Amino acid sequence: MGNFIASLATISITVAIIFFGIAIHKTGDAGFALNFAIGILVAFVPQGLPATITMLLTIAAKRMSAKNVLVKELRGVETLGAITLLATDKTGTLTRNQMTATNFWCGGKLYSAYPHNLPPEELPFSISACGINEILHISAMCSRARFDQTDITVEKRTITGDATESGLLRFAGQKLLDIDQLGDKYPKVFEIPFNSENKWHLAIHQKAHQDGHLTLSMKGAPERVLRVCSHILIDNVAVELNENHREEFMRSYEYLAGKGHRVIAFAQLLLPGSQFPKDMVFTKDPRNFPTTGLCFVGLASLEDPPKHGVREAIGHCRGAGIKIMMVTGDHPLTAEAIGRKINLMLTDTKELRAKKMGISVDKVPESDIKAIVIHGEKIDSLTDADWDLIFSKEEIIFARTSPKNKLQIVKRAQALGHIVGVTGDGVNDSPALKKADLGIAMNISGSDVSKEAASMILLDDNFASTVNGIREGRLIFANLKKSIQYLLSHVLPELLPFLLWAIVPLPSMINSQQLLVVDLGFELFAALSYAWEPAESEDIMKLEPRRPVTVESSERFVRRQAEIAEDYGMDPESEEFHSRPTMQRIKDSIRMLFTPRAWKRKFSKSDGETLVDSNLMIYSYLQVGIIEFIGCTTAFFVILYHNYNITPWDARNMMTIDANAFTRRATNNYTTAGGNFLTVDDQVSALAEGNSIFYFCLMIQQCFNLFASKCKLGLPIGKYMFANPKTFLSVLAGALFGAFIVYTPGVQSVFLTANVSPLFWLIGLAYGIFLVVFVAVRQVIIRTFWPMNVTATIHGLQMHPTKWSTIRD
C-alpha cells in the first residue's frame, strides 16, 4: 500500500506540473492553469482514500472490542488477519489457569487425590504415606500464594498468587488442620522466589528437627530439583539416590506429564544446627546457604483443563492455514498431552512413531513426520538447518522455554517470512511481544508491562477470542480492498477529461469543484459502507493466509532481506539498521535509485495477496474505469448534441479555434456543422449541462459499482447484495447529494452545473447495468481459470464440543 501511494503521488505531481505548463501555453491564464493542475492532482489521487482507510479500521477495531479483542494500534486490525504463525502460551491462554492437585509420587508409590475408578498403578491418597506430609508443608510454606481470609472454609476462600501455587495451597489447606497457623509456627527467614533461570523456589523456615532449628525447602521443575538432590525419602528415611530411583522417577514423571498434568518436584534439607544456627542471616550474594545435597521428597501433579472453545478455535485457525505453535515452560510430555487434547497436535512425533514401530528414532524418515516437540534447553544449540526443519513441520511445540527463548523463536520465524503473532502475560514476555508483528497480551492475568508492549489485548484472556479477531482481520482486509477498488474506479473518468482537453483538445467534461464533491462527498460515505459489509461466505476462514509461507517463499524472503541488509547496512547481532546521519540517508536513497536490484525488488511480484495488486488496478483503471468514462462521455456528448446540436467534431473544432471556448473567456461565437449558431452564453450553458450530466452519470455508475465491487468470491447478484443496509443508504444519499449539486439554484453557480432532463439519467443507468453484467462475466472467467486457494483439509481435527468446551469459564 505504501509503495502504491508513493508511486501514485509521484506520478500525479509530475503529470500536474507538465499539464500546468501546457495550460499556461494554450490559454495564457495562470489562474486557469493552476485550477487545471489542481484538477489533475484531485483526479489522480482519491481524496477520501486516507480518511476511508482510517475510518474503516477504526470501525473494525470498535467492533472487535465487543468480541473481547482490544486493538491498541489500528495496524493491528489488519495484521491480525494476515498472521501465518501464532505462538501461544499454554497456561492461562489455552488452559483455564485453575490448577487442581490430582496425583502424588513419593516413597516410590503413586497416589491419586481422587479415589474413584483408580487405574491399577495408583493408590488412594493417604496423608500418613511417606512424603505426603512433607509435600503438603512445602506446598503451604515454600509459596507466595496466600488465602485472602481465614474465617471461612478453605473451599470458599479466594487465593492470591500464582495458579500452580494456589492449587497446591488449596489442596494443602484441605488436608492440614493447622494450615492457618503454619506461618506463625514455622516463620520464614529466607526465600528465593521461582524464576525462569533456576526454575525452582527455595525457602528456609524455623522448623526444628533433631539436628537443628532450620529446614530448607525447595519446589520446582522436576529435572532441575532432582539435579540438586543426593538423597531420596523412602520409608521416611533419606537414602542415597541411585540409578533405580532415577529410573523410577522418570517413569512416574513421564506418566504424570503424559496425562497433560503440570508436574512439580519437592525436596528439603534439614540444616545442621552446628553450621546454621537459629539466628543466622542468609544472603543471596554472597550465597551462604546450600543448593545441593538435598533430599528428594516426591512429585505432585496438577491438572489445568483447556479453556472453553479452545479446541474448536485452534481447529478453525489451522483450517485457515495458520500455524499454531505452543511455547510453554511445562515439560514436553505435559505440553504434548495438552496439545493433543486441543487440536494443536494430531500426528506422531518422531519419538512416538519410533516407539510405535519398535525401532530407533534415527530410523524414522524425517519426511514422514509432521509434528515436533523441542526442549528449551536445546534452543541455544540449534543450527540454521535445525530451525528450517522445525518450521517446516505443521505441528510445533516448544517446551521448558524461557522468555529469552520465546524472543529467539519469534526472530527465527520472522526471518523465514512468517507474520508472527505472540501471546504473553509476564514482564519478561515484553521483548517478544514488541518484536512480534502482533503482540497479544492478557487483560486479566497480564502484567502492565506486557500490556504496554503488546499491540492487542485479549479482554477475557481466552485464546478463542483470537479466532474472532483473525476472522475480523480477514474481513476488514477484504472490505478495505473492496473499498479501495471502488474508490480507484472513478480516477480514470475524472482524469481523462483533463488529458483530452490538453491533447485532442475537447472541452473539459468535469471541473475541479465537481471532482472534490465526488471524492469528499458521495464517494467518501459510499466507501465507508464497506465497513459494515459481512463476509461473502464462511469460506473466509478456509482461505490461505494472504502471504502463505512456503520453502520457495522463505528462500526469496531471506535473499531479499540479505540484499536490503547489505544495501542499507544492518547489524547482524541486533538485526537493527545502523543509525545514519540525515544527509547520509538521503545520499543512500539517491544512490539506490541507480541500483538495478533496488528497482528489481520494488517491482518484483510479492508473495501472496497485497492490498493494492495488479488485479485490483486492472479492474479499477482498465476495466470499470474505462466503462464509466465511456458512459459519462456518451452522456456528455448526447446532451450537447440534443440541446445544442454540438457534435464531438464541433466540440473539438471549437476548442482548436479558441482554447477558451465554452467559458466566459471565449472570444468567438460559433456555428455548428448542423447550422446552429452558438453565442458565448450558449457555449457556457452547454458546458454546464454537459458537466452536470457527466457528474451525475459518474455517480450513477459508481452506485452500480458499489454493488459490483462487493463480490470477490461470487457473482454480483443474489441475496448477498442486500446483506448490508448501509449500501442502500449510501446510494440514496448519493442520489440526493448529486441532485443537490446539479439542481439547486444557488449551488449551481458554485459548481458550474445546470438543470438537465432526467431522461438523460437513463444513459448512466444503462452503462451501470452493463458494468454489473461485465463484472459478473469477469468473475465467472476468473473463478474458472484462477480459482481461490483454499487450505487443504486437515484430517483428524476434532471440532465437536467436549465437556471442557461446553462449560464456560
Coordinates of C-alpha atoms in Angstrom, one line a residue, residues 108-637:
G108 CA 8.3 -44.9 45.5
K109 CA 4.5 -45.1 45.2
L110 CA 1.9 -43.3 43.2
Y111 CA -1.2 -41.8 44.9
S112 CA -4.4 -40.3 43.5
A113 CA -6.2 -37.4 45.2
Y114 CA -9.5 -38.9 43.8
P115 CA -10.0 -42.5 45.0
H116 CA -12.7 -43.5 42.5
N117 CA -12.1 -45.6 39.4
L118 CA -8.3 -45.8 40.0
P119 CA -6.0 -47.3 37.5
P120 CA -4.0 -50.3 38.9
E121 CA -0.8 -48.4 39.2
E122 CA -2.4 -45.7 41.5
L123 CA -3.2 -45.9 45.2
P124 CA -5.8 -43.9 47.2
F125 CA -4.4 -40.7 48.8
S126 CA -3.2 -41.1 52.4
I127 CA -1.8 -38.3 54.5
S128 CA 0.1 -40.8 56.5
A129 CA 2.0 -42.1 53.5
C130 CA 5.8 -41.5 53.3
G131 CA 6.5 -38.0 52.0
I132 CA 2.9 -36.8 51.8
N133 CA 3.1 -34.6 54.9
E134 CA 6.3 -33.1 53.8
I135 CA 4.9 -32.2 50.3
L136 CA 1.9 -30.6 51.9
H137 CA 4.0 -28.5 54.3
I138 CA 6.3 -27.4 51.4
S139 CA 3.3 -26.6 49.3
A140 CA 1.9 -24.3 52.0
M141 CA 5.2 -22.7 53.3
C142 CA 7.5 -22.6 50.3
S143 CA 5.0 -20.4 48.4
R144 CA 3.9 -16.9 47.8
A145 CA 0.2 -17.8 47.4
R146 CA -2.0 -16.6 50.3
F147 CA -5.6 -17.0 51.5
D148 CA -7.4 -13.7 51.5
Q149 CA -9.3 -14.6 54.7
T150 CA -9.3 -17.3 57.3
D151 CA -12.8 -17.1 58.8
I152 CA -14.4 -19.3 56.2
T153 CA -13.8 -22.8 54.9
V154 CA -10.8 -23.4 52.7
E155 CA -13.1 -24.3 49.7
K156 CA -14.7 -20.9 49.8
R157 CA -11.5 -18.9 50.2
T158 CA -10.0 -16.8 47.4
I159 CA -6.3 -17.2 46.9
T160 CA -4.0 -14.5 45.6
G161 CA -0.9 -15.8 43.8
D162 CA 0.4 -18.0 41.0
A163 CA -2.1 -20.6 39.8
T164 CA 0.2 -23.5 40.5
E165 CA 1.0 -22.4 44.0
S166 CA -2.7 -21.6 44.5
G167 CA -3.7 -25.2 43.6
L168 CA -1.1 -26.7 45.9
L169 CA -2.0 -24.3 48.7
R170 CA -5.7 -25.1 48.4
F171 CA -5.1 -28.9 48.5
A172 CA -2.7 -28.5 51.5
G173 CA -5.4 -26.4 53.2
Q174 CA -7.9 -29.1 52.8
K175 CA -5.7 -31.7 54.3
L176 CA -3.7 -29.9 57.0
L177 CA -5.8 -28.9 60.0
D178 CA -3.3 -26.2 61.2
I179 CA -2.9 -24.5 57.8
D180 CA -3.6 -21.1 59.2
Q181 CA -1.1 -21.4 62.0
L182 CA 1.9 -22.7 59.9
G183 CA 3.2 -19.1 59.2
D184 CA 3.4 -18.4 62.9
K185 CA 4.5 -21.9 63.9
Y186 CA 7.3 -22.0 61.3
P187 CA 8.5 -18.4 60.5
K188 CA 10.1 -17.9 57.1
V189 CA 13.6 -16.5 57.4
F190 CA 14.8 -16.5 53.8
E191 CA 13.4 -17.0 50.3
I192 CA 14.3 -17.1 46.6
P193 CA 11.2 -17.0 44.5
F194 CA 10.8 -19.1 41.4
N195 CA 12.4 -17.6 38.3
S196 CA 12.9 -18.7 34.7
E197 CA 16.6 -19.3 35.1
N198 CA 16.6 -21.5 38.2
K199 CA 13.1 -23.0 37.7
W200 CA 12.8 -23.6 41.4
H201 CA 11.5 -21.8 44.5
L202 CA 13.6 -22.0 47.7
A203 CA 12.6 -21.1 51.3
I204 CA 14.2 -21.6 54.7
H205 CA 11.9 -21.8 57.8
Q206 CA 12.5 -22.1 61.5
K207 CA 11.2 -25.6 61.5
A208 CA 13.1 -27.6 64.1
H209 CA 14.3 -31.2 63.7
Q210 CA 16.6 -33.4 65.8
D211 CA 19.8 -31.9 64.3
G212 CA 18.9 -28.2 64.2
H213 CA 16.4 -25.4 64.1
L214 CA 16.2 -24.6 60.3
T215 CA 14.7 -26.5 57.3
L216 CA 15.4 -25.7 53.7
S217 CA 12.5 -26.4 51.3
M218 CA 12.5 -26.4 47.5
K219 CA 9.9 -27.0 44.8
G220 CA 10.1 -26.5 41.1
A221 CA 10.7 -28.2 37.7
P222 CA 11.3 -31.9 38.5
E223 CA 14.5 -32.3 36.4
R224 CA 16.0 -29.2 38.0
V225 CA 15.1 -30.2 41.5
L226 CA 16.4 -33.8 41.1
R227 CA 19.6 -32.4 39.8
V228 CA 20.4 -30.8 43.2
C229 CA 19.4 -33.8 45.2
S230 CA 21.7 -36.5 46.5
H231 CA 19.2 -38.5 48.6
I232 CA 15.6 -39.5 48.3
L233 CA 12.9 -40.1 51.0
I234 CA 12.0 -43.8 51.2
D235 CA 10.0 -45.1 54.2
N236 CA 10.6 -41.8 56.0
V237 CA 14.4 -42.3 55.7
A238 CA 16.7 -40.3 53.5
V239 CA 18.6 -42.9 51.4
E240 CA 21.2 -42.2 48.8
L241 CA 19.8 -41.7 45.2
N242 CA 20.8 -44.5 42.9
E243 CA 20.1 -45.3 39.3
N244 CA 17.0 -47.4 40.1
H245 CA 15.5 -44.4 41.9
R246 CA 16.2 -42.1 38.9
E247 CA 14.6 -44.6 36.5
E248 CA 11.5 -44.9 38.8
F249 CA 11.4 -41.1 39.0
M250 CA 11.5 -40.8 35.2
R251 CA 8.7 -43.4 34.7
S252 CA 6.4 -41.6 37.2
Y253 CA 7.3 -38.2 35.8
E254 CA 6.5 -39.2 32.2
Y255 CA 3.4 -41.0 33.3
L256 CA 2.0 -37.8 35.1
A257 CA 3.2 -35.5 32.3
G258 CA 1.7 -37.7 29.7
K259 CA -1.7 -37.2 31.3
G260 CA -1.3 -33.5 30.5
H261 CA -0.6 -32.6 34.1
R262 CA 1.8 -29.9 35.3
V263 CA 4.4 -31.8 37.5
I264 CA 6.1 -30.2 40.4
A265 CA 9.0 -31.7 42.4
F266 CA 9.6 -31.2 46.1
A267 CA 12.9 -31.5 48.1
Q268 CA 14.1 -30.5 51.5
L269 CA 17.3 -30.3 53.5
L270 CA 17.4 -30.4 57.3
L271 CA 20.1 -27.8 58.0
P272 CA 22.5 -28.9 60.8
G273 CA 22.5 -26.6 63.8
S274 CA 26.3 -26.6 64.0
Q275 CA 26.6 -24.9 60.6
F276 CA 23.3 -23.0 60.5
P277 CA 22.3 -21.5 63.9
K278 CA 18.7 -20.4 64.5
D279 CA 19.5 -16.7 64.2
M280 CA 21.7 -17.0 61.1
V281 CA 21.1 -14.3 58.5
F282 CA 21.0 -15.7 54.9
T283 CA 22.1 -13.7 51.9
K284 CA 22.0 -14.3 48.1
D285 CA 25.3 -12.5 47.5
P286 CA 27.5 -13.9 48.8
R287 CA 25.5 -17.1 48.9
N288 CA 25.6 -18.6 52.4
F289 CA 23.1 -21.4 52.0
P290 CA 23.3 -24.8 50.3
T291 CA 21.6 -25.6 46.9
T292 CA 22.9 -29.1 46.5
G293 CA 22.8 -32.3 48.5
L294 CA 19.0 -32.0 49.1
C295 CA 16.7 -34.9 49.8
F296 CA 14.2 -35.6 47.1
V297 CA 10.7 -35.9 48.7
G298 CA 8.4 -36.5 45.7
L299 CA 6.2 -35.3 42.9
A300 CA 2.8 -33.7 42.7
S301 CA 0.8 -33.2 39.5
L302 CA -1.9 -30.6 38.9
E303 CA -4.5 -30.7 36.2
D304 CA -5.3 -27.5 34.3
P305 CA -8.1 -28.2 31.8
P306 CA -8.4 -26.5 28.4
K307 CA -10.5 -23.3 28.3
H308 CA -13.9 -23.1 26.7
G309 CA -13.8 -23.3 23.0
V310 CA -10.0 -23.5 22.7
R311 CA -10.0 -26.9 20.8
E312 CA -12.5 -25.6 18.2
A313 CA -10.7 -22.3 18.0
I314 CA -7.4 -23.9 17.2
G315 CA -9.1 -26.1 14.7
H316 CA -10.5 -23.0 12.9
C317 CA -7.1 -21.4 12.9
R318 CA -5.4 -24.5 11.4
G319 CA -8.3 -24.7 8.9
A320 CA -7.4 -21.1 7.9
G321 CA -3.8 -22.1 7.2
I322 CA -2.4 -20.5 10.3
K323 CA 0.3 -22.5 12.1
I324 CA -0.4 -22.6 15.8
M325 CA 2.7 -23.1 18.0
M326 CA 2.7 -23.7 21.7
V327 CA 5.6 -22.1 23.7
T328 CA 5.4 -23.2 27.3
G329 CA 7.6 -23.7 30.4
D330 CA 6.0 -27.0 31.1
H331 CA 7.5 -30.4 30.5
P332 CA 7.5 -31.6 26.8
L333 CA 5.2 -34.5 27.7
T334 CA 2.7 -32.2 29.5
A335 CA 2.7 -29.8 26.6
E336 CA 2.3 -32.6 24.1
A337 CA -0.6 -34.2 26.0
I338 CA -2.4 -30.9 26.2
G339 CA -1.7 -30.2 22.5
R340 CA -3.3 -33.5 21.6
K341 CA -6.4 -32.5 23.5
I342 CA -6.9 -29.2 21.7
N343 CA -6.2 -30.0 18.0
L344 CA -2.7 -28.5 18.2
M345 CA -1.0 -31.8 17.6
L346 CA -2.7 -34.6 15.8
T347 CA 0.1 -36.7 14.2
D348 CA 3.1 -38.6 15.7
T349 CA 6.3 -37.0 16.7
K350 CA 9.5 -38.8 15.6
E351 CA 9.9 -40.3 19.1
L352 CA 6.3 -41.5 19.3
R353 CA 6.5 -43.1 15.8
A354 CA 9.7 -44.9 16.7
K355 CA 8.1 -46.2 19.9
K356 CA 5.0 -47.4 18.0
M357 CA 7.2 -49.2 15.4
G358 CA 9.7 -50.6 17.9
I359 CA 12.7 -49.0 16.1
S360 CA 15.2 -46.4 17.0
V361 CA 14.5 -42.7 16.4
D362 CA 17.2 -42.4 13.8
K363 CA 15.5 -44.9 11.6
V364 CA 12.3 -42.9 11.3
P365 CA 12.3 -40.9 7.9
E366 CA 12.2 -37.2 8.7
S367 CA 9.9 -36.6 5.6
D368 CA 7.2 -38.8 7.2
I369 CA 7.0 -36.6 10.4
K370 CA 4.8 -33.5 10.6
A371 CA 5.0 -32.9 14.4
I372 CA 7.9 -31.9 16.6
V373 CA 8.4 -31.1 20.3
I374 CA 11.6 -29.1 21.2
H375 CA 13.0 -28.8 24.7
G376 CA 14.0 -25.3 25.6
E377 CA 17.5 -26.4 26.7
K378 CA 18.3 -27.3 23.1
I379 CA 17.4 -23.9 21.5
D380 CA 20.7 -22.2 22.0
S381 CA 22.5 -25.0 20.2
L382 CA 20.1 -25.2 17.2
T383 CA 21.7 -24.5 13.8
D384 CA 20.0 -22.7 10.9
A385 CA 19.3 -26.0 9.3
D386 CA 17.6 -27.2 12.5
W387 CA 15.4 -24.1 12.6
D388 CA 14.4 -24.6 9.0
L389 CA 13.5 -28.2 9.8
I390 CA 11.4 -27.1 12.8
F391 CA 9.4 -24.5 11.0
S392 CA 8.8 -26.9 8.1
K393 CA 6.7 -29.0 10.4
E394 CA 2.9 -28.5 10.7
E395 CA 2.7 -29.1 14.4
I396 CA 5.2 -27.5 16.7
I397 CA 5.6 -27.3 20.5
F398 CA 8.4 -25.6 22.4
A399 CA 8.6 -26.8 26.0
R400 CA 10.6 -25.8 29.1
T401 CA 11.3 -22.5 27.4
S402 CA 12.3 -19.2 29.0
P403 CA 11.2 -15.6 27.8
K404 CA 14.6 -15.4 26.1
N405 CA 13.8 -18.5 24.1
K406 CA 10.4 -17.0 23.1
L407 CA 12.2 -14.0 21.6
Q408 CA 14.6 -16.3 19.7
I409 CA 11.7 -18.2 18.3
V410 CA 9.9 -15.1 17.1
K411 CA 13.1 -13.8 15.4
R412 CA 13.7 -17.1 13.6
A413 CA 10.1 -17.3 12.4
Q414 CA 10.2 -13.8 11.1
A415 CA 13.5 -14.5 9.3
L416 CA 11.7 -17.1 7.2
G417 CA 8.9 -14.6 6.2
H418 CA 6.3 -15.5 8.8
I419 CA 3.9 -12.8 10.0
V420 CA 4.1 -13.7 13.7
G421 CA 1.6 -13.2 16.5
V422 CA 2.7 -13.9 20.1
T423 CA 0.8 -14.2 23.3
G424 CA 2.3 -13.3 26.6
D425 CA 1.4 -12.1 30.1
G426 CA 4.6 -11.7 32.0
V427 CA 7.1 -8.8 32.3
N428 CA 9.8 -10.9 30.7
D429 CA 7.5 -11.6 27.7
S430 CA 7.6 -7.9 26.7
P431 CA 10.7 -8.2 24.3
A432 CA 8.9 -11.0 22.3
L433 CA 5.7 -9.0 22.3
K434 CA 7.4 -6.0 20.9
K435 CA 9.4 -7.9 18.3
A436 CA 6.4 -9.9 17.0
D437 CA 4.3 -8.5 14.2
L438 CA 1.4 -8.6 16.6
G439 CA 2.0 -8.9 20.3
I440 CA -1.1 -10.2 22.2
A441 CA -1.3 -9.5 25.9
M442 CA -3.7 -10.9 28.5
N443 CA -6.1 -8.4 30.2
I444 CA -6.8 -10.3 33.4
S445 CA -3.6 -12.1 34.2
G446 CA -1.2 -9.9 32.2
S447 CA 1.3 -7.5 33.7
D448 CA 1.1 -3.8 32.9
V449 CA 4.5 -4.1 31.1
S450 CA 3.2 -6.8 28.8
K451 CA 0.1 -4.8 28.0
E452 CA 2.2 -1.8 27.2
A453 CA 4.4 -3.8 24.9
A454 CA 1.6 -5.5 23.1
S455 CA -0.4 -4.3 20.1
M456 CA -3.6 -6.1 21.1
I457 CA -5.1 -7.2 24.4
L458 CA -7.5 -10.2 24.9
L459 CA -10.0 -8.8 27.4
D460 CA -11.1 -12.3 28.6
D461 CA -7.6 -14.0 28.4
N462 CA -9.2 -16.6 26.1
F463 CA -7.5 -17.9 23.0
A464 CA -10.9 -18.4 21.4
S465 CA -11.2 -14.6 21.2
T466 CA -8.2 -14.6 18.9
V467 CA -10.1 -16.5 16.3
N468 CA -12.8 -13.8 16.3
G469 CA -10.0 -11.3 15.8
I470 CA -8.5 -13.2 12.9
R471 CA -11.8 -13.6 11.2
E472 CA -12.5 -9.9 11.7
G473 CA -9.0 -9.0 10.5
R474 CA -9.5 -11.0 7.3
L475 CA -12.9 -9.5 6.8
I476 CA -11.6 -5.9 7.2
F477 CA -8.8 -6.6 4.7
A478 CA -11.3 -7.9 2.2
N479 CA -13.5 -4.9 2.8
L480 CA -10.6 -2.5 2.6
K481 CA -9.6 -4.0 -0.7
K482 CA -13.2 -3.7 -2.0
S483 CA -13.4 -0.1 -0.8
I484 CA -10.1 0.9 -2.5
Q485 CA -11.1 -0.9 -5.6
Y486 CA -14.3 1.1 -5.6
L487 CA -12.6 4.4 -4.9
L488 CA -10.0 3.9 -7.6
S489 CA -12.6 3.1 -10.2
H490 CA -13.6 6.8 -10.7
V491 CA -10.0 8.0 -11.1
L492 CA -9.8 7.4 -14.9
P493 CA -13.2 9.0 -15.6
E494 CA -12.1 12.1 -13.7
L495 CA -8.6 12.2 -15.2
L496 CA -9.1 11.5 -18.9
P497 CA -11.3 14.6 -19.5
F498 CA -8.4 16.8 -18.4
L499 CA -5.9 14.9 -20.6
L500 CA -8.3 15.1 -23.6
W501 CA -8.7 18.8 -23.0
A502 CA -4.9 19.2 -23.4
I503 CA -4.3 16.6 -26.1
V504 CA -7.2 16.5 -28.6
P505 CA -8.5 19.1 -27.5
L506 CA -12.0 18.6 -26.1
P507 CA -14.0 20.8 -23.7
S508 CA -13.4 19.9 -20.0
M509 CA -16.1 17.4 -19.3
I510 CA -15.9 17.8 -15.5
N511 CA -14.4 20.6 -13.4
S512 CA -12.2 20.7 -10.3
Q513 CA -15.1 21.7 -8.0
Q514 CA -17.1 18.7 -9.1
L515 CA -14.1 16.4 -8.6
L516 CA -13.9 17.5 -5.0
V517 CA -17.5 16.9 -4.3
V518 CA -17.2 13.4 -5.9
D519 CA -14.2 12.5 -3.8
L520 CA -15.2 14.1 -0.5
G521 CA -18.9 13.9 -0.8
F522 CA -20.8 10.8 -2.0
E523 CA -17.7 8.6 -2.6
L524 CA -16.4 9.0 0.9
F525 CA -19.6 7.9 2.5
A526 CA -20.3 5.2 -0.1
A527 CA -16.8 3.7 0.5
L528 CA -17.4 3.8 4.3
S529 CA -20.4 1.5 3.9
Y530 CA -17.9 -1.4 3.3
A531 CA -17.1 -1.2 7.0
W532 CA -20.4 -3.0 7.7
E533 CA -20.1 -5.4 4.9
P534 CA -20.4 -9.0 6.1
A535 CA -18.3 -11.9 4.9
E536 CA -19.3 -13.2 1.5
S537 CA -19.2 -16.7 3.0
E538 CA -17.8 -18.7 5.8
D539 CA -15.0 -19.7 3.4
I540 CA -13.1 -16.6 4.6
M541 CA -11.7 -18.9 7.3
K542 CA -10.8 -21.6 4.8
L543 CA -8.7 -19.4 2.6
E544 CA -5.0 -19.5 2.8
P545 CA -3.3 -16.6 4.6
R546 CA -2.6 -13.6 2.4
R547 CA 1.1 -14.3 2.3
P548 CA 1.5 -18.1 2.9
V549 CA 5.0 -19.2 3.8
T550 CA 6.5 -22.0 1.7
V551 CA 10.0 -23.2 1.2
E552 CA 10.3 -21.2 -2.0
S553 CA 8.8 -18.0 -0.5
S554 CA 11.1 -18.3 2.5
E555 CA 14.2 -18.6 0.2
R556 CA 13.1 -15.5 -1.7
F557 CA 12.4 -13.6 1.6
V558 CA 15.8 -14.5 3.0
R559 CA 17.5 -13.5 -0.2
R560 CA 15.6 -10.2 -0.3
Q561 CA 16.3 -9.4 3.3
A562 CA 20.0 -10.1 2.8
E563 CA 20.1 -7.6 -0.1
I564 CA 18.4 -4.9 1.9
A565 CA 20.8 -5.5 4.9
E566 CA 23.7 -5.2 2.5
D567 CA 22.4 -2.1 0.8
Y568 CA 21.3 -0.2 3.9
G569 CA 23.7 -1.6 6.5
M570 CA 22.3 -3.8 9.2
D571 CA 23.9 -5.1 12.4
P572 CA 23.7 -8.9 12.2
E573 CA 23.7 -9.2 16.0
S574 CA 20.9 -6.7 16.9
E575 CA 19.2 -7.1 13.5
E576 CA 18.7 -3.3 13.5
F577 CA 19.8 -0.9 10.8
H578 CA 22.8 1.2 11.6
S579 CA 21.9 4.8 12.6
R580 CA 23.0 7.2 9.9
P581 CA 23.0 11.0 9.7
T582 CA 20.2 12.6 7.7
M583 CA 22.4 13.6 4.8
Q584 CA 23.8 10.0 4.6
R585 CA 20.3 8.6 4.5
I586 CA 19.4 11.0 1.7
K587 CA 22.6 10.0 -0.2
D588 CA 21.9 6.3 0.2
S589 CA 18.3 6.8 -1.1
I590 CA 19.6 8.6 -4.1
R591 CA 22.2 6.0 -4.7
M592 CA 19.6 3.2 -4.5
L593 CA 17.7 5.0 -7.3
F594 CA 20.5 3.9 -9.7
T595 CA 20.9 0.4 -8.3
P596 CA 19.3 -2.2 -10.6
R597 CA 18.5 -4.7 -7.8
A598 CA 16.7 -2.0 -5.8
W599 CA 14.3 -1.4 -8.7
K600 CA 14.0 -5.1 -9.2
R601 CA 13.0 -5.5 -5.6
K602 CA 10.5 -2.6 -5.9
F603 CA 8.7 -4.1 -8.9
S604 CA 9.1 -7.8 -8.1
K605 CA 6.0 -9.8 -7.6
S606 CA 5.1 -10.0 -3.9
D607 CA 4.5 -13.4 -2.3
G608 CA 0.7 -13.6 -1.7
E609 CA -2.0 -11.0 -1.8
T610 CA -1.5 -7.3 -1.2
L611 CA -4.0 -4.6 -0.5
V612 CA -3.4 -3.0 -3.9
D613 CA -2.3 -5.5 -6.5
S614 CA -2.4 -5.8 -10.3
N615 CA -5.8 -7.4 -10.4
L616 CA -7.3 -4.5 -8.4
M617 CA -5.6 -1.9 -10.6
I618 CA -6.7 -3.7 -13.8
Y619 CA -10.3 -3.8 -12.5
S620 CA -10.3 -0.2 -11.4
Y621 CA -8.3 1.6 -14.1
L622 CA -8.5 -0.5 -17.3
Q623 CA -11.9 -2.1 -17.0
V624 CA -14.5 -0.4 -14.8
G625 CA -12.8 3.0 -15.1
I626 CA -12.9 2.8 -18.9
I627 CA -16.6 1.7 -18.9
E628 CA -17.5 4.6 -16.6
F629 CA -15.6 7.0 -18.7
I630 CA -17.3 5.9 -21.9
G631 CA -20.7 6.1 -20.2
C632 CA -20.1 9.6 -18.9
T633 CA -18.6 10.8 -22.2
T634 CA -21.5 9.4 -24.1
A635 CA -23.9 11.2 -21.8
F636 CA -21.9 14.4 -22.2
F637 CA -22.0 14.5 -26.0

